[in-house]
CSV table of C-alpha atoms in Angstrom, one decimal:
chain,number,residue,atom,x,y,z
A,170,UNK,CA,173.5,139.8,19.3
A,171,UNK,CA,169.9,139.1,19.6
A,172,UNK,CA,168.6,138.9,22.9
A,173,UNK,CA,166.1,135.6,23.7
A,174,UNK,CA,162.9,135.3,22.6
A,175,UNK,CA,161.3,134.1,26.0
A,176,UNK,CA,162.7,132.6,29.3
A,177,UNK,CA,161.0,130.0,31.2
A,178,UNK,CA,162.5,128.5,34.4
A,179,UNK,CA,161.4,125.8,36.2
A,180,UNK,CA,161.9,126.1,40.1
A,181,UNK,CA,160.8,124.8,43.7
A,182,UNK,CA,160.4,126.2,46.8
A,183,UNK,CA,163.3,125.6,49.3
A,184,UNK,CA,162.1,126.7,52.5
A,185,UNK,CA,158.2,127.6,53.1
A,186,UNK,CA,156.7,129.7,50.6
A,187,UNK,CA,154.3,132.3,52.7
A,188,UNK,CA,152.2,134.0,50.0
A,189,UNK,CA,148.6,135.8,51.1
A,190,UNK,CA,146.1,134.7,49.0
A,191,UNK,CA,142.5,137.1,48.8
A,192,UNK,CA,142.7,136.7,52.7
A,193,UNK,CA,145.9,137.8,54.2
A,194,UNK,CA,146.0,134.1,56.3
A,195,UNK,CA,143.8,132.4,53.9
A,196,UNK,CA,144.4,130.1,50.9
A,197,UNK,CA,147.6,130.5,49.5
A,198,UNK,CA,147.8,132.2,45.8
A,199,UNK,CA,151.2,132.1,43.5
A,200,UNK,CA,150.4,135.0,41.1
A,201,UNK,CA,152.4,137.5,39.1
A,202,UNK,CA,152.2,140.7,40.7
A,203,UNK,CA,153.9,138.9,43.7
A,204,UNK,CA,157.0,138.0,42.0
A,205,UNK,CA,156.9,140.9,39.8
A,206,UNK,CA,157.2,142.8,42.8
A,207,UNK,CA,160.9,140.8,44.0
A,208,UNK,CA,161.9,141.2,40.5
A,209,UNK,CA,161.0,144.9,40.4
A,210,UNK,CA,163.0,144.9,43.9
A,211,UNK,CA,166.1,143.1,42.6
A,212,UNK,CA,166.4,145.1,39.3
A,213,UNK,CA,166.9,148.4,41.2
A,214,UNK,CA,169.1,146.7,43.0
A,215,UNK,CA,171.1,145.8,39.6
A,216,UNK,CA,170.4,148.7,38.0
A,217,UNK,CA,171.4,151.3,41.0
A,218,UNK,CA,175.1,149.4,40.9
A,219,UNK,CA,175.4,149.7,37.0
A,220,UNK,CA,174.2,153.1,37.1
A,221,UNK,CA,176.0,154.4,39.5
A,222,UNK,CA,173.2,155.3,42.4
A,223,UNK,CA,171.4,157.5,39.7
A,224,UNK,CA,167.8,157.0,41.0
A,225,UNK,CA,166.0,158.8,38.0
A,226,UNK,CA,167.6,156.9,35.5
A,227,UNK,CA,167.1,154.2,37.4
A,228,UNK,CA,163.4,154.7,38.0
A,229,UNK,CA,163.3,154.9,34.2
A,230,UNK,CA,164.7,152.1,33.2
A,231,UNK,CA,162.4,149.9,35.6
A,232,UNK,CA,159.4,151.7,34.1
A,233,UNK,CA,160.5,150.7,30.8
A,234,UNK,CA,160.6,146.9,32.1
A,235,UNK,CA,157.9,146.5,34.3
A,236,UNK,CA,155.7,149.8,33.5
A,237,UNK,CA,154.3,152.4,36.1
A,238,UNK,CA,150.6,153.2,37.1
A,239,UNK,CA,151.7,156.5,38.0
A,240,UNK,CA,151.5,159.6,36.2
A,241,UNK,CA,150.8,158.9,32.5
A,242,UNK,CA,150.8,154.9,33.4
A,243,UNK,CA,152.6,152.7,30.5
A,244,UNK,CA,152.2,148.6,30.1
A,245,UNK,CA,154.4,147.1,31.1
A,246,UNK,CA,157.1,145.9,28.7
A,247,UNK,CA,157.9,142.1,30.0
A,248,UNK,CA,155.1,139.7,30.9
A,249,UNK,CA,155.4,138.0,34.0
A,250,UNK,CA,153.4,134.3,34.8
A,251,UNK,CA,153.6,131.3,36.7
A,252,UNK,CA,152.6,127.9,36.3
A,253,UNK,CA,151.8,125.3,39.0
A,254,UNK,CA,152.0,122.0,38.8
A,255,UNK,CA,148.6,120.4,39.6
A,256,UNK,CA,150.7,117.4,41.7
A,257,UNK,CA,152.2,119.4,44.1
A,258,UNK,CA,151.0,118.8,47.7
A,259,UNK,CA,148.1,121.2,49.2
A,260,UNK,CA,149.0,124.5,51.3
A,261,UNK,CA,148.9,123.8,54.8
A,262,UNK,CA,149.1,126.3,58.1
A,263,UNK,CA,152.1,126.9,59.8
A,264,UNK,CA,152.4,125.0,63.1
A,265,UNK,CA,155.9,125.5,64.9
A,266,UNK,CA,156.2,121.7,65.4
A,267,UNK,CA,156.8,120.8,61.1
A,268,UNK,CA,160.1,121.8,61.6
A,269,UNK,CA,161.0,120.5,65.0
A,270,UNK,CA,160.4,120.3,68.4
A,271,UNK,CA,161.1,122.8,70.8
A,272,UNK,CA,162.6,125.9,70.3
A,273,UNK,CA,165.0,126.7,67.4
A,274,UNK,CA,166.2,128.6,64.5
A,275,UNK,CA,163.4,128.1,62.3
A,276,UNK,CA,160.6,129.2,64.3
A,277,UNK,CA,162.4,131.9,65.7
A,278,UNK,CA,162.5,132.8,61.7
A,279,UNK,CA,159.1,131.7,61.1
A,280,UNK,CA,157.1,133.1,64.8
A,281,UNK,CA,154.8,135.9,63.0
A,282,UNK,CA,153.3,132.9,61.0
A,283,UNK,CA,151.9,130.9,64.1
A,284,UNK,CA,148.8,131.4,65.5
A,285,UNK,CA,148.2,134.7,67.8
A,286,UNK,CA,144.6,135.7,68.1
A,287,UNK,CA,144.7,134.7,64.5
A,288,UNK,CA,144.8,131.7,62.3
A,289,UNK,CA,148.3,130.4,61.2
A,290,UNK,CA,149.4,131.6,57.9
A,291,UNK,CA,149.4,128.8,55.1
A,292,UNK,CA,152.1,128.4,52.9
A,293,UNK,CA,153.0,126.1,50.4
A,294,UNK,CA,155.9,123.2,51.4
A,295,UNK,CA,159.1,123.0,50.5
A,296,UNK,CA,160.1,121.2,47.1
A,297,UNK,CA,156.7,122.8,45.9
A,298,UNK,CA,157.2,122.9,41.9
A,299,UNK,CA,156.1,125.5,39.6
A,300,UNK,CA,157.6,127.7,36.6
A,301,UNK,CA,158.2,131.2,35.6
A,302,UNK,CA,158.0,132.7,32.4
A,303,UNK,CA,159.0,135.5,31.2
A,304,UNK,CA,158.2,137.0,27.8
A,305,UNK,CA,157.9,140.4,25.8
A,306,UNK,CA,154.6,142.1,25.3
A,307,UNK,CA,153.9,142.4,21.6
A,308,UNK,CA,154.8,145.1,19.7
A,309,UNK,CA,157.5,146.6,22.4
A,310,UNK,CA,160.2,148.7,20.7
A,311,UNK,CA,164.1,146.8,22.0
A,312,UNK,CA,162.2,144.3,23.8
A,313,UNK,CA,165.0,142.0,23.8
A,314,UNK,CA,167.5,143.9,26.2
A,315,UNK,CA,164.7,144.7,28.5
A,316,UNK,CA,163.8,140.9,28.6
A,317,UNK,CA,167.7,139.9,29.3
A,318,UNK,CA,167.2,142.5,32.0
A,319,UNK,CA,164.0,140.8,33.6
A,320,UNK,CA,165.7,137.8,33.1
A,321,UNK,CA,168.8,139.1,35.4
A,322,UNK,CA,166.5,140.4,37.9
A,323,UNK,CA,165.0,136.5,37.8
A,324,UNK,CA,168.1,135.7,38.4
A,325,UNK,CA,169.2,137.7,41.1
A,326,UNK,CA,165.8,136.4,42.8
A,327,UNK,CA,166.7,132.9,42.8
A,328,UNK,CA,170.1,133.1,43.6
A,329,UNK,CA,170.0,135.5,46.8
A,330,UNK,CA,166.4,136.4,48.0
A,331,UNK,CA,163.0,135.2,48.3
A,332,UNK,CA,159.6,135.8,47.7
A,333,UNK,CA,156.6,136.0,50.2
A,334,UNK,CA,156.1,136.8,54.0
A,335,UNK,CA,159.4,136.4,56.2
A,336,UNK,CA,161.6,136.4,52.5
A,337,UNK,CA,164.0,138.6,54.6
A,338,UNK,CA,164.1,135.5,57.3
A,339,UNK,CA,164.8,132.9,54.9
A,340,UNK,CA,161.3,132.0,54.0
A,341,UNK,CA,159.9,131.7,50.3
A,342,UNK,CA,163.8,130.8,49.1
A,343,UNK,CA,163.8,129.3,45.5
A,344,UNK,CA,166.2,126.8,43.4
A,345,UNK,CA,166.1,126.3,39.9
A,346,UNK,CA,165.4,122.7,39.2
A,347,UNK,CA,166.3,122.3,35.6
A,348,UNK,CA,169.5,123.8,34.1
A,349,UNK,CA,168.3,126.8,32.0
A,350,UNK,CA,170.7,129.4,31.0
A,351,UNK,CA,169.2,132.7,29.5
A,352,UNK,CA,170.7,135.9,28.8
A,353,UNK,CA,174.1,134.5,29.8
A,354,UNK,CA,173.1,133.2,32.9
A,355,UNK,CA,173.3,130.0,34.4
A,356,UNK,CA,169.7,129.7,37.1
A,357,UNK,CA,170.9,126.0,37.9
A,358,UNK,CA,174.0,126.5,40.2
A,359,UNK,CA,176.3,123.4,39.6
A,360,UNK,CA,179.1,123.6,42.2
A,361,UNK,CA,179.8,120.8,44.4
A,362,UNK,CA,181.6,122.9,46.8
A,363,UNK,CA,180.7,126.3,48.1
A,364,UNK,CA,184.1,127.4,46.4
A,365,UNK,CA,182.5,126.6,43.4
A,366,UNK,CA,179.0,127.8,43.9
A,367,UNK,CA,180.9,130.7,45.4
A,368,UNK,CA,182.8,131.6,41.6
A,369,UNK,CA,179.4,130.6,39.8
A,370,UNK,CA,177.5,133.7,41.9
A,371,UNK,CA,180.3,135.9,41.0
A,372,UNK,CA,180.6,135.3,37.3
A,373,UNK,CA,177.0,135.8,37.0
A,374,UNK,CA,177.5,138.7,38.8
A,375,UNK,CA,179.8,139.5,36.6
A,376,UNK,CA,177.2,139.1,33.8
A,377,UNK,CA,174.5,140.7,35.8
A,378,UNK,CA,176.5,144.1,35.7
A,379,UNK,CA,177.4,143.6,32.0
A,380,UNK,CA,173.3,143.6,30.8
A,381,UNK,CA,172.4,146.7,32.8
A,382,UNK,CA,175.4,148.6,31.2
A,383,UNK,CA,174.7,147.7,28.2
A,384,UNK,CA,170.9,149.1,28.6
């Protein structure tokens, strides 16, 4: 079965997305080699499980994706960009009061991003809308299963991490905000209960597991 063409998949920030821009607490930048980064984290995650903790062959398959620069350097495979919508609200810098009085939760998440000797970090809000599109480089040799691969690493990025600063706190989280399914997987969770979205996470799982096996 032919594997797709291109995936594109609309999403929005859930909780603040910190990303450095050319200064580290500057303007804000989305830009490809930040999410390429996630994805090249959550594909060895995938591919580690499918291929039973083999780290060479699992160093080679993510050089076939996403290329290397080391050694004899190759492209890489999948092409990786982002589009921003021109009416989403302007970056702002963090101050503990946005989300609430006080101490709690969220700026104990959030407390490296607030001014100390240093100006706050700016990020861009919550229900900030952009897209991410993923597509094979011309004239790459099985480009198909390497895209449904990129496309489960997407996948795995939206669903359980983040991208940015404090990603590992809960910061840069992501929803998909159209229902796209690629490669077999839905990005749009549906479930009204967390049962539900609880059996949607696994069968993609499920389907996650079944791409890198058949690499």
């Amino acid at each position: 079965m032919a594997g797709p063409q291109a995936v594109r998949v609309s999403l929005e920030a859930v909780t603040p997305l910190f990303l450095a821009g050319a200064e580290p607490r500057g303007t804000p930048e989305l830009r490809a080699p930040a999410f390429r980064g996630a994805l090249r984290y959550w594909f060895r995650a995938a591919a580690g499980g499918a291929l039973g903790g083999n780290t060479q062959a699992v160093a080679r398959a993510e050089r076939e994706v996403f290329g290397a620069a080391a050694g004899s350097g190759s492209a890489s495979a999948v092409i990786v960009r982002l589009h921003l919508r021109s009416s989403n609200p302007a970056p702002r810098a963090y101050k503990t009061e946005d989300f609430g009085s006080g101490l709690n939760g969220r700026n104990y998440l959030y407390w490296s991003m607030a001014p100390m000797g240093a100006p706050a970090k700016q990020y861009y809000l919550p229900r900030t809308a952009f897209a991410c599109s993923l597509a094979p480089r011309p004239g790459v040799l099985a480009a198909g299963n390497r895209l449904e691969q990129a496309a489960a690493a997407l996948w795995l990025l939206v669903q359980l991490g983040g991208v940015g600063s404090r990603s590992r706190r809960l910061g840069g989280s992501l929803s998909a905000s159209e229902p796209v399914d690629a490669a077999g997987l839905a990005f749009a969770l549906q479930g009204a209960s967390a049962a539900e979205v609880a059996d949607e996470l696994r069968a993609g799982l499920r389907q996650v597991r079944a791409i890198f096996q058949r690499a």
